[in-house]
Coordinates of C-alpha atoms in Angstrom, one line a residue:
Chain A
X1 CA 39.4 20.1 -15.2
X2 CA 38.3 23.8 -16.3
X3 CA 36.7 26.0 -13.8
X4 CA 33.1 26.7 -15.2
X5 CA 32.9 30.3 -16.4
X6 CA 30.8 32.5 -14.6
X7 CA 27.7 32.4 -17.3
X8 CA 28.0 28.5 -16.9
X9 CA 27.3 28.8 -13.2
X10 CA 24.9 31.7 -13.5
X11 CA 22.7 29.1 -15.7
X12 CA 23.1 26.3 -13.1
X13 CA 22.0 28.0 -10.1
X14 CA 19.2 29.1 -12.2
X15 CA 18.2 25.9 -13.4
X16 CA 18.3 24.7 -9.7
X17 CA 16.2 27.8 -8.6
X18 CA 13.3 26.2 -11.2
X19 CA 13.1 23.1 -10.1
X20 CA 13.0 24.2 -6.3
X21 CA 10.1 26.2 -7.1
X22 CA 8.7 23.2 -9.3
X23 CA 9.6 21.0 -6.2
X24 CA 7.8 23.2 -3.7
X25 CA 4.8 24.0 -5.6
X26 CA 4.2 20.1 -6.2
X27 CA 4.4 19.7 -2.6
X28 CA 2.3 22.7 -1.7
X29 CA -0.4 21.5 -3.6
X30 CA -0.1 17.8 -3.0
X31 CA 0.1 18.4 0.8
X32 CA -3.3 20.6 0.3
X33 CA -5.1 18.2 -1.6
X34 CA -3.7 14.9 -2.5
X35 CA -1.0 13.5 -4.5
X36 CA -3.4 11.8 -6.8
X37 CA -5.3 15.0 -7.5
X38 CA -2.3 17.3 -8.4
X39 CA -1.8 17.4 -12.1
X40 CA 1.3 18.5 -14.3
X41 CA -0.8 21.6 -15.2
X42 CA -1.6 22.3 -11.7
X43 CA 2.3 22.4 -10.8
X44 CA 2.7 24.6 -13.9
X45 CA 0.6 26.9 -12.8
X46 CA 1.1 27.1 -9.3
X47 CA 5.1 28.3 -10.6
X48 CA 3.8 30.4 -13.2
X49 CA 5.4 28.3 -16.0
X50 CA 4.3 26.5 -19.2
X51 CA 3.6 22.7 -19.2
X52 CA 6.0 22.1 -21.9
X53 CA 9.2 24.1 -20.1
X54 CA 8.8 22.4 -17.1
X55 CA 9.0 19.7 -19.0
X56 CA 12.8 20.6 -19.2
X57 CA 13.2 20.0 -15.7
X58 CA 11.3 16.9 -14.8
X59 CA 10.4 14.2 -17.2
X60 CA 6.8 13.8 -15.8
X61 CA 4.6 14.7 -12.9
X62 CA 5.4 11.1 -11.5
X63 CA 9.1 12.2 -11.4
X64 CA 8.3 15.4 -9.5
X65 CA 6.6 13.6 -7.2
X66 CA 9.2 10.5 -7.0
X67 CA 11.7 13.6 -6.2
X68 CA 9.8 14.9 -3.2
X69 CA 9.7 10.7 -2.0
X70 CA 13.1 10.7 -1.9
X71 CA 13.6 14.3 0.3
X72 CA 10.6 12.7 2.4
X73 CA 12.8 9.8 3.6
X74 CA 16.1 12.1 3.9
X75 CA 13.8 13.9 6.2
X76 CA 11.7 11.1 8.4
X77 CA 14.9 9.3 8.6
X78 CA 16.9 12.2 10.1
X79 CA 14.3 12.8 12.5
X80 CA 13.5 9.7 13.6
X81 CA 17.3 8.4 14.1
X82 CA 17.6 12.0 16.1
X83 CA 14.5 11.0 18.5
X84 CA 16.2 6.9 18.4
X85 CA 19.2 8.3 19.8
X86 CA 17.9 9.8 22.9
X87 CA 17.5 6.3 23.8
X88 CA 20.3 4.5 25.9
X89 CA 21.4 1.2 24.2
X90 CA 19.7 -2.2 24.9
X91 CA 21.8 -2.7 27.2
X92 CA 20.8 0.3 29.3
X93 CA 17.0 0.4 28.2
X94 CA 16.0 -3.3 27.9
X95 CA 13.6 -5.4 26.1
X96 CA 10.7 -3.6 27.9
X97 CA 10.8 -0.3 25.8
X98 CA 10.0 -1.7 22.6
X99 CA 6.5 -0.5 22.9
X100 CA 7.7 3.6 23.5
X101 CA 10.1 2.3 20.1
X102 CA 7.3 1.3 18.6
X103 CA 5.1 4.7 19.2
X104 CA 7.9 7.0 18.3
X105 CA 8.5 5.4 14.7
X106 CA 4.4 5.3 14.6
X107 CA 4.5 9.3 15.7
X108 CA 7.1 10.0 13.4
X109 CA 5.0 8.8 10.1
X110 CA 1.6 10.1 11.2
X111 CA 3.4 13.5 11.6
X112 CA 4.3 13.0 7.6
X113 CA 0.8 12.5 6.1
X114 CA 2.0 14.2 3.0
X115 CA 4.9 11.8 2.9
X116 CA 2.8 8.9 3.7
X117 CA 0.3 9.6 1.1
X118 CA 3.9 9.4 -1.3
X119 CA 5.0 6.3 0.3
X120 CA 1.5 4.7 -0.7
X121 CA 1.7 6.1 -4.2
X122 CA 5.4 5.3 -5.0
X123 CA 5.7 1.7 -5.6
X124 CA 1.9 1.8 -7.0
X125 CA 2.1 4.8 -9.5
X126 CA 5.7 7.0 -8.9
X127 CA 8.1 4.5 -10.0
X128 CA 6.1 3.1 -13.0
X129 CA 6.1 6.3 -15.5
X130 CA 9.8 7.6 -15.4
X131 CA 12.6 7.0 -16.4
X132 CA 15.2 4.1 -15.0
X133 CA 17.7 6.7 -14.4
X134 CA 15.3 8.4 -12.2
X135 CA 14.4 5.2 -10.2
X136 CA 18.1 4.4 -9.8
X137 CA 18.8 7.6 -8.1
X138 CA 15.4 7.5 -6.0
X139 CA 15.9 3.6 -4.9
X140 CA 19.7 4.8 -4.2
X141 CA 18.5 7.5 -1.7
X142 CA 15.6 5.4 -0.1
X143 CA 18.0 2.2 0.6
X144 CA 20.5 4.4 2.2
X145 CA 17.9 5.9 4.3
X146 CA 16.6 2.7 5.4
X147 CA 20.1 1.2 6.0
X148 CA 20.8 3.9 8.6
X149 CA 17.5 3.9 10.0
X150 CA 18.2 -0.2 10.4
X151 CA 21.8 0.9 12.1
X152 CA 20.0 2.9 14.8
X153 CA 17.5 0.2 15.3
X154 CA 19.7 -2.9 15.6
X155 CA 21.9 -0.9 18.3
X156 CA 18.5 0.3 20.3
X157 CA 17.0 -3.3 19.8
X158 CA 20.0 -6.0 19.7
X159 CA 17.8 -7.0 16.4
X160 CA 19.4 -8.5 13.1
X161 CA 19.7 -6.0 10.6
X162 CA 17.1 -8.2 8.9
X163 CA 14.7 -7.8 11.5
X164 CA 15.4 -4.0 11.4
X165 CA 14.7 -3.9 7.9
X166 CA 11.3 -5.8 8.0
X167 CA 10.4 -3.3 10.8
X168 CA 10.8 -0.3 8.6
X169 CA 9.2 -1.6 5.3
X170 CA 6.1 -2.6 7.6
X171 CA 6.3 0.7 9.1
X172 CA 6.6 2.6 6.0
X173 CA 4.1 0.7 3.9
X174 CA 1.3 0.7 6.6
X175 CA 1.5 4.1 7.5
X176 CA 0.9 4.6 3.7
X177 CA -2.1 2.0 3.5
X178 CA -3.7 2.9 6.9
X179 CA -3.8 6.8 5.9
X180 CA -5.4 5.8 2.4
X181 CA -8.1 3.6 4.3
X182 CA -8.3 6.4 6.7
X183 CA -8.8 8.3 4.2
X184 CA -9.2 11.7 5.9
X185 CA -11.1 14.7 4.8
X186 CA -12.7 12.6 1.8
X187 CA -16.6 11.5 1.1
X188 CA -15.4 8.2 1.9
X189 CA -14.5 9.3 5.6
X190 CA -18.0 11.0 5.5
X191 CA -19.6 7.6 4.3
X192 CA -17.6 5.8 7.2
X193 CA -19.1 7.9 9.9
X194 CA -22.7 8.4 8.8
X195 CA -22.9 4.3 8.4
X196 CA -23.3 2.8 12.2
X197 CA -22.9 -0.8 10.2
X198 CA -19.1 0.8 8.4
X199 CA -18.1 1.9 11.6
X200 CA -15.0 -1.1 11.8
X201 CA -14.3 0.5 8.1
X202 CA -13.1 4.0 10.3
X203 CA -9.4 3.7 10.6
X204 CA -7.4 5.5 13.1
X205 CA -3.8 5.4 12.0
X206 CA -2.0 6.3 15.2
X207 CA -3.2 4.1 17.5
X208 CA -3.5 1.2 14.8
X209 CA -0.3 2.0 13.8
X210 CA 1.3 1.5 17.2
X211 CA -0.3 -1.4 18.0
X212 CA 1.0 -3.1 15.5
X213 CA 4.6 -1.8 15.4
X214 CA 4.7 -3.0 19.3
X215 CA 3.3 -6.5 18.2
X216 CA 6.0 -6.6 15.6
X217 CA 8.8 -5.5 17.7
X218 CA 8.1 -7.7 21.0
X219 CA 7.9 -10.8 18.6
X220 CA 11.4 -10.1 17.0
X221 CA 14.0 -12.2 18.6
X222 CA 16.6 -10.4 20.3
X223 CA 20.3 -11.4 18.9
X224 CA 21.2 -11.0 22.5
X225 CA 19.4 -13.5 24.3
Chain B
X1 CA -46.2 -9.0 -4.6
X2 CA -46.5 -9.9 -8.1
X3 CA -44.1 -12.8 -9.8
X4 CA -41.8 -11.3 -12.5
X5 CA -42.7 -11.7 -16.3
X6 CA -40.7 -15.0 -17.8
X7 CA -39.9 -12.1 -20.1
X8 CA -38.1 -9.6 -17.3
X9 CA -36.8 -12.9 -15.5
X10 CA -35.2 -13.7 -18.7
X11 CA -33.7 -9.7 -19.3
X12 CA -32.5 -10.3 -16.0
X13 CA -30.7 -13.3 -16.8
X14 CA -29.2 -11.8 -19.8
X15 CA -28.1 -8.8 -17.7
X16 CA -26.4 -11.2 -15.1
X17 CA -24.7 -13.0 -18.2
X18 CA -23.4 -9.5 -19.7
X19 CA -21.8 -8.4 -16.3
X20 CA -20.5 -11.9 -15.8
X21 CA -18.4 -11.5 -19.3
X22 CA -17.3 -8.5 -18.4
X23 CA -15.9 -9.0 -14.9
X24 CA -14.2 -12.3 -16.3
X25 CA -12.7 -10.5 -19.2
X26 CA -11.5 -7.7 -16.8
X27 CA -9.7 -10.6 -14.7
X28 CA -8.0 -12.3 -17.4
X29 CA -6.8 -9.2 -18.6
X30 CA -5.8 -8.1 -15.3
X31 CA -4.1 -11.2 -14.3
X32 CA -2.2 -11.2 -17.9
X33 CA -0.8 -7.7 -17.1
X34 CA -1.6 -5.9 -14.4
X35 CA -4.5 -3.8 -12.8
X36 CA -2.7 -0.2 -13.6
X37 CA -2.6 -1.2 -17.3
X38 CA -6.0 -2.3 -17.8
X39 CA -8.4 0.2 -19.3
X40 CA -12.0 0.6 -19.8
X41 CA -11.2 0.2 -23.8
X42 CA -9.3 -2.9 -23.5
X43 CA -12.1 -4.7 -21.3
X44 CA -15.2 -3.5 -23.8
X45 CA -12.4 -4.9 -26.8
X46 CA -12.0 -8.2 -24.6
X47 CA -15.9 -8.8 -24.2
X48 CA -16.7 -7.7 -27.7
X49 CA -19.3 -4.6 -26.6
X50 CA -19.0 -1.0 -27.0
X51 CA -17.5 1.1 -24.4
X52 CA -20.5 2.9 -24.3
X53 CA -22.6 -0.2 -23.6
X54 CA -20.7 -1.7 -20.9
X55 CA -20.9 1.6 -19.1
X56 CA -25.0 0.3 -18.9
X57 CA -23.5 -2.3 -16.7
X58 CA -20.5 -0.5 -14.8
X59 CA -20.1 3.2 -13.8
X60 CA -16.4 3.2 -14.2
X61 CA -13.4 0.7 -14.6
X62 CA -12.7 1.2 -11.1
X63 CA -15.9 -0.4 -10.6
X64 CA -15.4 -3.7 -12.7
X65 CA -12.0 -4.0 -10.4
X66 CA -13.7 -2.8 -7.1
X67 CA -16.4 -5.9 -8.0
X68 CA -13.3 -8.2 -8.5
X69 CA -11.6 -7.0 -5.1
X70 CA -14.8 -8.1 -3.6
X71 CA -14.9 -11.3 -5.3
X72 CA -11.2 -11.7 -4.5
X73 CA -11.8 -11.1 -0.9
X74 CA -14.9 -14.1 -0.4
X75 CA -12.6 -16.3 -2.3
X76 CA -9.3 -15.7 0.2
X77 CA -11.6 -15.7 3.1
X78 CA -12.9 -19.0 2.4
X79 CA -9.8 -20.6 1.1
X80 CA -8.0 -19.6 4.5
X81 CA -10.6 -20.1 6.8
X82 CA -10.9 -23.9 5.4
X83 CA -6.8 -23.9 5.7
X84 CA -7.3 -23.0 9.4
X85 CA -10.2 -24.9 10.3
X86 CA -7.6 -28.1 9.7
X87 CA -5.7 -26.5 12.8
X88 CA -6.8 -27.5 16.6
X89 CA -7.8 -25.0 19.0
X90 CA -5.2 -23.1 20.5
X91 CA -5.4 -25.4 23.8
X92 CA -4.1 -28.1 21.8
X93 CA -1.7 -26.4 19.1
X94 CA -0.2 -24.2 22.0
X95 CA 1.6 -21.2 21.1
X96 CA 4.3 -22.8 19.6
X97 CA 2.5 -23.1 16.2
X98 CA 1.8 -18.9 15.4
X99 CA 4.9 -19.4 12.9
X100 CA 3.0 -21.9 11.4
X101 CA -0.3 -20.1 11.3
X102 CA 1.7 -17.0 9.8
X103 CA 3.0 -19.1 7.0
X104 CA -0.4 -20.5 5.9
X105 CA -1.9 -16.8 5.9
X106 CA 1.3 -15.6 3.5
X107 CA 0.9 -18.6 1.6
X108 CA -2.5 -18.0 1.0
X109 CA -2.1 -14.5 -0.4
X110 CA 1.1 -14.8 -2.3
X111 CA -0.5 -17.4 -4.2
X112 CA -2.9 -14.8 -5.1
X113 CA -1.4 -12.2 -7.2
X114 CA -4.4 -10.8 -8.8
X115 CA -6.1 -10.2 -5.9
X116 CA -2.9 -8.4 -3.9
X117 CA -2.6 -6.3 -6.7
X118 CA -5.9 -5.5 -6.4
X119 CA -5.3 -5.1 -2.4
X120 CA -3.3 -2.4 -3.4
X121 CA -5.3 -0.6 -5.9
X122 CA -8.3 -0.6 -4.0
X123 CA -7.6 2.2 -1.5
X124 CA -5.3 4.2 -3.7
X125 CA -7.3 3.8 -7.1
X126 CA -10.1 2.0 -7.4
X127 CA -12.3 3.5 -4.1
X128 CA -11.8 7.1 -5.3
X129 CA -13.5 6.6 -8.8
X130 CA -16.8 4.6 -7.8
X131 CA -20.3 5.5 -6.6
X132 CA -21.0 6.0 -2.7
X133 CA -23.5 2.8 -3.3
X134 CA -20.6 0.5 -4.8
X135 CA -18.1 1.6 -1.6
X136 CA -21.3 0.8 0.4
X137 CA -21.6 -2.6 -1.1
X138 CA -17.3 -3.1 -1.3
X139 CA -17.1 -2.3 2.6
X140 CA -19.9 -4.3 3.4
X141 CA -18.6 -7.7 1.7
X142 CA -14.8 -7.1 2.9
X143 CA -16.0 -6.0 6.4
X144 CA -18.1 -9.5 6.5
X145 CA -14.9 -11.6 5.4
X146 CA -12.5 -9.6 8.0
X147 CA -15.1 -10.5 10.6
X148 CA -14.9 -14.4 9.3
X149 CA -11.4 -14.8 9.3
X150 CA -10.9 -12.8 12.5
X151 CA -13.2 -15.4 14.4
X152 CA -10.8 -18.2 13.3
X153 CA -7.9 -16.0 14.2
X154 CA -9.2 -15.9 17.4
X155 CA -10.2 -19.1 18.1
X156 CA -6.6 -20.3 16.9
X157 CA -4.6 -18.2 18.5
X158 CA -6.3 -16.7 21.7
X159 CA -5.7 -12.9 20.7
X160 CA -8.5 -10.5 21.0
X161 CA -10.5 -9.7 18.0
X162 CA -9.1 -5.9 17.2
X163 CA -5.7 -8.3 17.3
X164 CA -7.1 -9.9 15.0
X165 CA -8.2 -7.4 12.7
X166 CA -4.9 -6.0 12.6
X167 CA -3.1 -9.3 11.7
X168 CA -5.7 -9.2 8.6
X169 CA -5.1 -5.5 8.0
X170 CA -1.6 -6.2 8.1
X171 CA -1.4 -9.5 6.0
X172 CA -3.5 -7.9 3.6
X173 CA -1.7 -4.0 3.0
X174 CA 2.0 -5.9 3.5
X175 CA 1.1 -8.8 0.5
X176 CA -0.2 -5.7 -1.5
X177 CA 2.9 -3.5 -1.2
X178 CA 5.7 -5.9 -1.0
X179 CA 4.3 -7.9 -4.3
X180 CA 4.3 -4.1 -5.9
X181 CA 7.6 -3.5 -4.9
X182 CA 9.2 -6.7 -6.1
X183 CA 7.4 -5.8 -9.2
X184 CA 7.5 -9.4 -10.7
X185 CA 8.2 -9.3 -14.3
X186 CA 9.1 -5.3 -15.2
X187 CA 12.1 -3.1 -16.1
X188 CA 12.1 -2.3 -12.2
X189 CA 12.7 -5.9 -11.5
X190 CA 15.0 -6.2 -14.1
X191 CA 16.7 -3.0 -12.7
X192 CA 16.9 -4.3 -9.4
X193 CA 18.6 -7.8 -10.6
X194 CA 21.1 -6.0 -12.7
X195 CA 22.6 -3.6 -10.1
X196 CA 24.4 -5.4 -7.3
X197 CA 24.2 -2.2 -5.2
X198 CA 20.2 -2.1 -5.8
X199 CA 20.4 -5.8 -4.3
X200 CA 18.8 -4.8 -1.4
X201 CA 15.7 -3.5 -3.3
X202 CA 14.8 -6.7 -4.6
X203 CA 11.8 -8.1 -2.5
X204 CA 11.2 -11.7 -2.4
X205 CA 7.4 -11.4 -1.1
X206 CA 6.5 -15.2 0.8
X207 CA 9.5 -15.0 2.7
X208 CA 9.0 -11.3 3.9
X209 CA 5.8 -11.4 4.2
X210 CA 6.0 -15.0 6.6
X211 CA 8.7 -13.3 8.8
X212 CA 6.9 -10.2 9.3
X213 CA 3.6 -11.8 10.1
X214 CA 5.2 -14.5 12.5
X215 CA 7.0 -11.8 14.6
X216 CA 3.4 -9.8 14.8
X217 CA 1.7 -13.3 15.8
X218 CA 4.1 -14.0 18.7
X219 CA 4.1 -10.2 19.6
X220 CA 0.6 -10.4 20.1
X221 CA -0.2 -11.2 23.9
X222 CA -2.7 -14.2 24.2
X223 CA -6.0 -13.5 26.2
X224 CA -5.4 -17.0 28.1
X225 CA -2.4 -16.0 29.7

């Protein structure tokens, strides 16, 4: 194999830089408003490119956000696994700590509202308007991170891998769904807050997610019992 | 108060008939494809009306589907409560039947794929493009049905009302999310089925939802213990 010419390498580096700038702009806009409200035109304006030029780097707005969802999985998975490693094995920690683990998982998601927004958008909207190659690349990242987090949960809680995957699916899907229902900063939220008869529609994400994950973990049979 | 004139009553009945025809057309199209893919133009064509004429009955396509989501809640709630009434009280049934109750809840949702599609779409897309009056009417129906199902679950399982509401939130949100991930009949599903390395992305909704709800119910403290 021949080494790439210096010119080629420079152009590849420039392409990578452009892609990074686009992703960063989409992240800022999505975190500021919500993913739903960010158009391709908004991203192009923020990065100072023409929309048609941007399409040389990404197929669609959905591909941009799907790439950010993959990065979100990598970031969340690494942070959560680092926190979980601080806990001892199940043999040391015992079953009583499942509530603590549930709270740690809930916190790790609630601390990442942009990722939770992407988690809700991905299966409904993002995966549906990209090429099969993009979905393949995305799913490969997600499955890898799910397996890594699952391994940590199996070690800590002595549950089967399938149970650990169920925990991750519930944690990430419910974090996405509850945040959408909570709808912070929207007219919807104001409606729930001002009409006492809608008080039950007011979702407080972290305590509810913690309660749900605590019950889920407590109800999973231990492989060691 | 004066009685409405016969002419008025006829025109109100005609309006109701038109609304029903629009809702039925939207339901047929949404069940056939998926909610995401049905436009206002499609519904207008199916019902034989001009799009602008249809907007005299509904504000947006989202309002049409939000009205169908409310009907979906009423239908699901009634069917599930009828099934749950067949079970005895917790004092007769004992804690061992929580797995059966979980399976009944999962089945009741999986049997309603169109409702599950709406459940996933409602907080993300449907509630965001309608008037506050429409959201208010929708939420009022949903909160009423949640309370009715929760009362049945409290009686059966001897759990708190808050725990019952957590069960309903998890069941309905996860049914919506898992069905989106399963993506039956789509190119995505074909991708997962044909690439062995993506086998873990293949979601089988009913067994996974049943496992999650079984663990969740088993992990909820009984108020009678």
